[in-house]
Short mmCIF file of C-alpha atoms and ligand atoms in Angstrom, two decimals:
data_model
loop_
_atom_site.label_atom_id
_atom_site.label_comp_id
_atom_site.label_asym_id
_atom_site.label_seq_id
_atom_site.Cartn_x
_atom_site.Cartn_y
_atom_site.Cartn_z
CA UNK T 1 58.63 117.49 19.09
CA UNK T 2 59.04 120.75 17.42
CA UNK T 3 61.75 121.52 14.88
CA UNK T 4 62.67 125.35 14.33
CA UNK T 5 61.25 125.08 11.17
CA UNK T 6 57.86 123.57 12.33
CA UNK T 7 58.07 121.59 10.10
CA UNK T 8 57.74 118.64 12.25
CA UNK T 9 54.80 120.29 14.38
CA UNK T 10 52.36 119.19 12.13
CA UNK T 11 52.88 115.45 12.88
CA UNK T 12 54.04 116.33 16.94
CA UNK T 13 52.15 119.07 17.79
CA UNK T 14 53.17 120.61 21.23
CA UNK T 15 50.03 121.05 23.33
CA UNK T 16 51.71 124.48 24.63
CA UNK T 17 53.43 126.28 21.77
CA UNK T 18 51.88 127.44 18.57
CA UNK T 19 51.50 125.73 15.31
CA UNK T 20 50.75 126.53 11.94
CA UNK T 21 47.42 124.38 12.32
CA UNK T 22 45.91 125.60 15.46
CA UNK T 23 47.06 128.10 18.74
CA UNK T 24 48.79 126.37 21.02
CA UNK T 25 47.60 126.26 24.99
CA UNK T 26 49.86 129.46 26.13
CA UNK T 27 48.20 131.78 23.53
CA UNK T 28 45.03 129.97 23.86
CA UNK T 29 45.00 131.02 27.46
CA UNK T 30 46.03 134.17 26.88
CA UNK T 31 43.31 135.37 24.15
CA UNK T 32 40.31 134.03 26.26
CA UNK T 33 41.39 135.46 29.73
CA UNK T 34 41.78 138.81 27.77
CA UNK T 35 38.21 138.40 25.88
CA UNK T 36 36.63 138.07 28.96
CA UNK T 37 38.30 140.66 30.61
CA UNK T 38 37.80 143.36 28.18
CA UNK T 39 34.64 142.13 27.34
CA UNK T 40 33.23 142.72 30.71
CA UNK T 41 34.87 145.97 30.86
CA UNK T 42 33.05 147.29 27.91
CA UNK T 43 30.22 145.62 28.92
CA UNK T 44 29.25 147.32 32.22
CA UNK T 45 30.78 150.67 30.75
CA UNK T 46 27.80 150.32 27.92
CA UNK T 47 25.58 149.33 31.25
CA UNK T 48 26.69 152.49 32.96
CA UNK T 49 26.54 154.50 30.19
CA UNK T 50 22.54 153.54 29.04
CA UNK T 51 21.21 152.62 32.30
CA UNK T 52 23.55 154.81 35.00
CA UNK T 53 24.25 154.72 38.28
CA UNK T 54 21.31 152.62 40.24
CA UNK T 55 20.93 149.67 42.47
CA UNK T 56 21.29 147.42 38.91
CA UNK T 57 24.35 148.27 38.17
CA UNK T 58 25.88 148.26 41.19
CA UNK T 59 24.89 144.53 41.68
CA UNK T 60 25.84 143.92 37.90
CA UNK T 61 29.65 145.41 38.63
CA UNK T 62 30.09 143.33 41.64
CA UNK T 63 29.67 140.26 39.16
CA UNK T 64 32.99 140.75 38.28
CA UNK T 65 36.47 142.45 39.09
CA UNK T 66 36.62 146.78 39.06
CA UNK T 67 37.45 148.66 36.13
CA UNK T 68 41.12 149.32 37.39
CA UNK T 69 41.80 145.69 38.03
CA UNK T 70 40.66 144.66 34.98
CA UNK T 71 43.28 147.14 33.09
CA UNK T 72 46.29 145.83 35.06
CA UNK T 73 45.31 142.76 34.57
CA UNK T 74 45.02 143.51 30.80
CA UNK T 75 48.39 145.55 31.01
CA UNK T 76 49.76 142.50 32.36
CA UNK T 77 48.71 139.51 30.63
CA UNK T 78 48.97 142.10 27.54
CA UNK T 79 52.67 142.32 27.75
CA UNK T 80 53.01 138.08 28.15
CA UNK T 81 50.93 137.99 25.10
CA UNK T 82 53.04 140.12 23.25
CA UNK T 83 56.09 138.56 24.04
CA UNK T 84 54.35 135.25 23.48
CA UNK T 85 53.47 135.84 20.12
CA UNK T 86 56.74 137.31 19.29
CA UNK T 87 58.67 134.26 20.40
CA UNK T 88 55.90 131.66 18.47
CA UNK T 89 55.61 134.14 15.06
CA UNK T 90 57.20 131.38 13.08
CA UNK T 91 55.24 129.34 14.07
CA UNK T 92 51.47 130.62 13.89
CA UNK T 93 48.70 129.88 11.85
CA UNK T 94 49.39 131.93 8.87
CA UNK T 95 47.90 135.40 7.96
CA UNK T 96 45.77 134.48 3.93
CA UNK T 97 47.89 136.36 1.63
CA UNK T 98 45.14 138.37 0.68
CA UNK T 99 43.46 142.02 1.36
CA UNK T 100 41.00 140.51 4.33
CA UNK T 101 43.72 138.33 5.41
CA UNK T 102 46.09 141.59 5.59
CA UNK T 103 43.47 143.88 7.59
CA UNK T 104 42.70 140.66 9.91
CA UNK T 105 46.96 140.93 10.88
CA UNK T 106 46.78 144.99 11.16
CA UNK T 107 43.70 144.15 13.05
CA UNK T 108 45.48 142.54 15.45
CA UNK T 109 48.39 144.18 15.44
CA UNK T 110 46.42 147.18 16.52
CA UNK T 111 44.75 145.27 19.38
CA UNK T 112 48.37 144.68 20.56
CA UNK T 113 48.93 148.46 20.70
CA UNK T 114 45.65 149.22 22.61
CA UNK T 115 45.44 146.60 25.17
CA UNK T 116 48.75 148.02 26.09
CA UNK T 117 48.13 151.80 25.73
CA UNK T 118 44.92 152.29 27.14
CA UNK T 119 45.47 151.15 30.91
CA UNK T 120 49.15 152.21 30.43
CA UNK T 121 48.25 155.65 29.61
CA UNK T 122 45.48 155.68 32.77
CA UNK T 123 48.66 154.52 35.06
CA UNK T 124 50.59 157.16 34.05
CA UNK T 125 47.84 159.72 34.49
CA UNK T 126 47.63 158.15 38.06
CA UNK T 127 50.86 159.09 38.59
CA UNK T 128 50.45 162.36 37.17
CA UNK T 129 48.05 163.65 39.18
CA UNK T 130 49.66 162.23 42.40
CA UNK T 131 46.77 160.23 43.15
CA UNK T 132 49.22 157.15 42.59
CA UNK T 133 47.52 153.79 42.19
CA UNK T 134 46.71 151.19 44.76
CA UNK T 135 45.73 147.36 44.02
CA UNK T 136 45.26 144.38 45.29
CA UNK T 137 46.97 146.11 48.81
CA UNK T 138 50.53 147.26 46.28
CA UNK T 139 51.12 150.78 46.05
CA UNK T 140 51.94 149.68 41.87
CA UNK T 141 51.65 153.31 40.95
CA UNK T 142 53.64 156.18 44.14
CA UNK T 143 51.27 158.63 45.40
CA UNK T 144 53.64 161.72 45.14
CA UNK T 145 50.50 164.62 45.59
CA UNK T 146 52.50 166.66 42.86
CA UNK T 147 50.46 167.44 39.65
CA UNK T 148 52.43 166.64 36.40
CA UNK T 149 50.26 167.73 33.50
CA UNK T 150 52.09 166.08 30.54
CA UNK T 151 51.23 162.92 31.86
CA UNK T 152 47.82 163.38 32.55
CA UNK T 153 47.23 164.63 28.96
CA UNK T 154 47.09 161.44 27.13
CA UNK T 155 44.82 160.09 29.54
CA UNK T 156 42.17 162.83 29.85
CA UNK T 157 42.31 163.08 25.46
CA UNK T 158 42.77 159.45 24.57
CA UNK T 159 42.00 156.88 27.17
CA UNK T 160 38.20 157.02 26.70
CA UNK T 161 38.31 157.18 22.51
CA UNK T 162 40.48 154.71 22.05
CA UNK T 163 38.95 152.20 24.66
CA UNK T 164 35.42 153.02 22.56
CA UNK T 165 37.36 152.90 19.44
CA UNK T 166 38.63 149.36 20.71
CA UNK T 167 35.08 148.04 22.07
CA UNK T 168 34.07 148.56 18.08
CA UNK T 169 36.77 146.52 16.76
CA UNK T 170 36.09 143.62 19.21
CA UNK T 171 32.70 143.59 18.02
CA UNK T 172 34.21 143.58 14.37
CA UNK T 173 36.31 141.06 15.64
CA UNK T 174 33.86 138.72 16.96
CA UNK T 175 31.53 139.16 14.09
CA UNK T 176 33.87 137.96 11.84
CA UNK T 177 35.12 135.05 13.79
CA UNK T 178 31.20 133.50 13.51
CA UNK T 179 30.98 134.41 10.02
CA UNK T 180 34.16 132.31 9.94
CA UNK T 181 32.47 129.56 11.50
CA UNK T 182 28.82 130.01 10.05
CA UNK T 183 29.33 131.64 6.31
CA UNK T 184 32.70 130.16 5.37
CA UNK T 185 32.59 127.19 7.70
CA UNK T 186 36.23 127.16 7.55
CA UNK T 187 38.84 126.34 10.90
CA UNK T 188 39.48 130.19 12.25
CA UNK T 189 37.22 129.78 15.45
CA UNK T 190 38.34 125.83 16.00
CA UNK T 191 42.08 126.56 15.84
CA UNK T 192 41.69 129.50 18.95
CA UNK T 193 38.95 127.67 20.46
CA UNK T 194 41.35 124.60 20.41
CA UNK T 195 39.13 121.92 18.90
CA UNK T 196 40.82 121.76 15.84
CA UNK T 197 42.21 118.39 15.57
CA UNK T 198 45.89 118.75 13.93
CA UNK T 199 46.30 116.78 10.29
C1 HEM E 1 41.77 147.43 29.56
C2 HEM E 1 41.98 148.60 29.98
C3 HEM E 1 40.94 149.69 30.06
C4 HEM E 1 39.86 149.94 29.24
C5 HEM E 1 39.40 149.16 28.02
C6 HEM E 1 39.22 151.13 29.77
C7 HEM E 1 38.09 151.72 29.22
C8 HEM E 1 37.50 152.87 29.67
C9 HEM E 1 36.32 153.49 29.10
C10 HEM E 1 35.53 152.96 27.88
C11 HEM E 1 36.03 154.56 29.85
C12 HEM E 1 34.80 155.46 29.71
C13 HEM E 1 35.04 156.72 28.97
C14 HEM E 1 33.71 157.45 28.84
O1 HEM E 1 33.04 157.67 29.86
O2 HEM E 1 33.34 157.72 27.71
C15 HEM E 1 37.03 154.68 30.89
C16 HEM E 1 37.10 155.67 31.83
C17 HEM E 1 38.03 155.75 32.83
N1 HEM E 1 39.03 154.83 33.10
FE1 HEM E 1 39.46 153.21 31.99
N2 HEM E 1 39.90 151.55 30.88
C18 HEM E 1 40.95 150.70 31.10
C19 HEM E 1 41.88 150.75 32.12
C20 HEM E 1 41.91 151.72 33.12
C21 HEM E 1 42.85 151.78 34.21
C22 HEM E 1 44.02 150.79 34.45
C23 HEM E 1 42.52 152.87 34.96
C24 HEM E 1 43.15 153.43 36.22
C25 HEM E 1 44.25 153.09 36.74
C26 HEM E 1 41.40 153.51 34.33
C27 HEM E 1 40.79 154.64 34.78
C28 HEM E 1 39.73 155.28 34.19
C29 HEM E 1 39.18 156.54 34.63
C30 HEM E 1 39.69 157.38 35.82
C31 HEM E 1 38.12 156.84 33.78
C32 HEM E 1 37.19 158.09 33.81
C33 HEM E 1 37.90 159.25 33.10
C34 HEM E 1 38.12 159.06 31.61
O3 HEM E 1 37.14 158.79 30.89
O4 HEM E 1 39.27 159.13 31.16
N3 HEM E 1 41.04 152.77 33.23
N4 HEM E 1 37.91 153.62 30.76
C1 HEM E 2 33.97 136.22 21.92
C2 HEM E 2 35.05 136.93 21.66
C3 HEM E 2 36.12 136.55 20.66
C4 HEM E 2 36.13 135.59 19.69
C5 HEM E 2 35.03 134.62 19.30
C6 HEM E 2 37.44 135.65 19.06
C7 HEM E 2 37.88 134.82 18.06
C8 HEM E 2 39.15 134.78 17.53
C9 HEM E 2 39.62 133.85 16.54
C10 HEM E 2 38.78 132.77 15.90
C11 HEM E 2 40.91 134.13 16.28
C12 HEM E 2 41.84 133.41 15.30
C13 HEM E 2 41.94 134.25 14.06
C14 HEM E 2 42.95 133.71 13.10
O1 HEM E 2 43.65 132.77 13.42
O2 HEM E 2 43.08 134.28 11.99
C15 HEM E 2 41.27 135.26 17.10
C16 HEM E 2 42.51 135.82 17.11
C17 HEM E 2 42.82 136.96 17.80
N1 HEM E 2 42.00 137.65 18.66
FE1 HEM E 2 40.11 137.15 19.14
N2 HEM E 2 38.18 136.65 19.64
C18 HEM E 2 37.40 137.23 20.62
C19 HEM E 2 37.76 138.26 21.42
C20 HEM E 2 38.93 138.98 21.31
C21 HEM E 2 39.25 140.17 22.06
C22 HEM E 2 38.35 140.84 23.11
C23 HEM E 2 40.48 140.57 21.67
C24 HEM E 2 41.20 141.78 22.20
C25 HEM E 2 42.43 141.82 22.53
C26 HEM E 2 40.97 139.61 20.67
C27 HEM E 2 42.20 139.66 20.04
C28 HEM E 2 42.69 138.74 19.13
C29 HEM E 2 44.02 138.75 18.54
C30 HEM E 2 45.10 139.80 18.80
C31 HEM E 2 44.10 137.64 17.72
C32 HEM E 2 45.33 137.17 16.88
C33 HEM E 2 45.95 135.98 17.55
C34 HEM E 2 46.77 136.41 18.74
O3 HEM E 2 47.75 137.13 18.56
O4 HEM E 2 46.42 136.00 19.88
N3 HEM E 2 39.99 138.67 20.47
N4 HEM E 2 40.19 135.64 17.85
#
């Protein structure tokens, strides 16, 4: 059972909720179904950007869902995870109270910012140009045919740089989660990867 402390979560750890010794199911979730997601989108935007348009890539981008699905989704399950992680901050594995362990929270806290921003900022340009934006047979986005240029601005000078800027990150990301596991053989990959065993 958990306590509002967490104090208690060490000995009864909730399967679902956070705890200072590992992520809890919910977040677990979360952080995987994103990784994929925006892991495939950068992915076959490298493939289409070094190898262009061509039979290949057309098979290798029906492997998985379209670019605009994948940034609602992101939008979406972006939005849970924020309000996820607000609700278990308590109760997360704590930051090290040290310069790496400081950039690894900005880190983060920037990844919060852009999973958000970057489809949110194409939706809006969407709407801006009046193209609206259809999905999954929902209008999510009114088609108005009306040109509004403030909101296609952010879009047209931002939504490609930061999703770049992002992809870089990520790779930063995952490169220091295996030296984590390799180098320092410590329990930073286990305790998202869930096979950290609690104490
Ligand atoms: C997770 C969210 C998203 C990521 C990481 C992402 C990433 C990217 C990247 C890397 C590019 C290529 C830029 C270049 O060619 O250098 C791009 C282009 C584009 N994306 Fe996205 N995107 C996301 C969501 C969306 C959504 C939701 C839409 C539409 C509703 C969208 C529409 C476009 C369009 C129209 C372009 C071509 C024009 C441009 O570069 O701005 N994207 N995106
Ligand atoms: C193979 C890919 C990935 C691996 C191996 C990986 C690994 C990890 C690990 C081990 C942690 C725990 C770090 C800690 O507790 O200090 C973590 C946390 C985190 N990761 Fe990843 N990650 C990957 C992909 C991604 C991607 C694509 C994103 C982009 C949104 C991301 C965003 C985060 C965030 C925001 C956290 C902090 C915990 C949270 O709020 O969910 N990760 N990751």
């Amino acid at each position: 059972m958990e306590t509002a402390s967490g104090a208690a979560d060490e000995k009864h750890p909730s399967l679902w909720l956070d705890s200072s010794a590992r992520y809890g199911l919910v977040s677990r979730f979360l952080h995987w179904s994103i990784a994929y997601l925006l892991i495939w989108q950068m992915v076959t935007l490298l493939g289409w950007r070094l190898i262009g348009d061509g039979p290949f890539m057309r098979s290798v981008s029906e492997l998985g869902p379209y670019h605009g699905t994948v940034g609602v989704l992101v939008l979406s399950l972006g939005v849970a995870r924020l309000v996820w992680a607000i609700a278990n901050r308590h109760r997360r594995p704590p930051y090290d109270r040290t310069v790496s362990g400081l950039i690894a929270r900005l880190a983060h806290e920037l990844f919060y910012a852009l999973m958000i921003a970057i489809p949110a900022i194409a939706l809006l340009r969407a709407y801006g140009k009046g193209r609206g934006y259809e999905q999954w047979g929902l209008q999510l986005v009114p088609k108005t045919d009306t040109e509004i240029a403030w909101m296609m601005a952010p879009a047209d000078a931002l939504h490609g740089l930061l999703a770049w800027t992002f992809g870089a990150l990520i790779a930063g990301h995952v490169g220091m989660a295996f030296w984590h596991r390799i180098v320092r053989r410590d329990g930073v990959l286990r305790r998202m990867a869930g096979t950290l065993k609690p104490a």
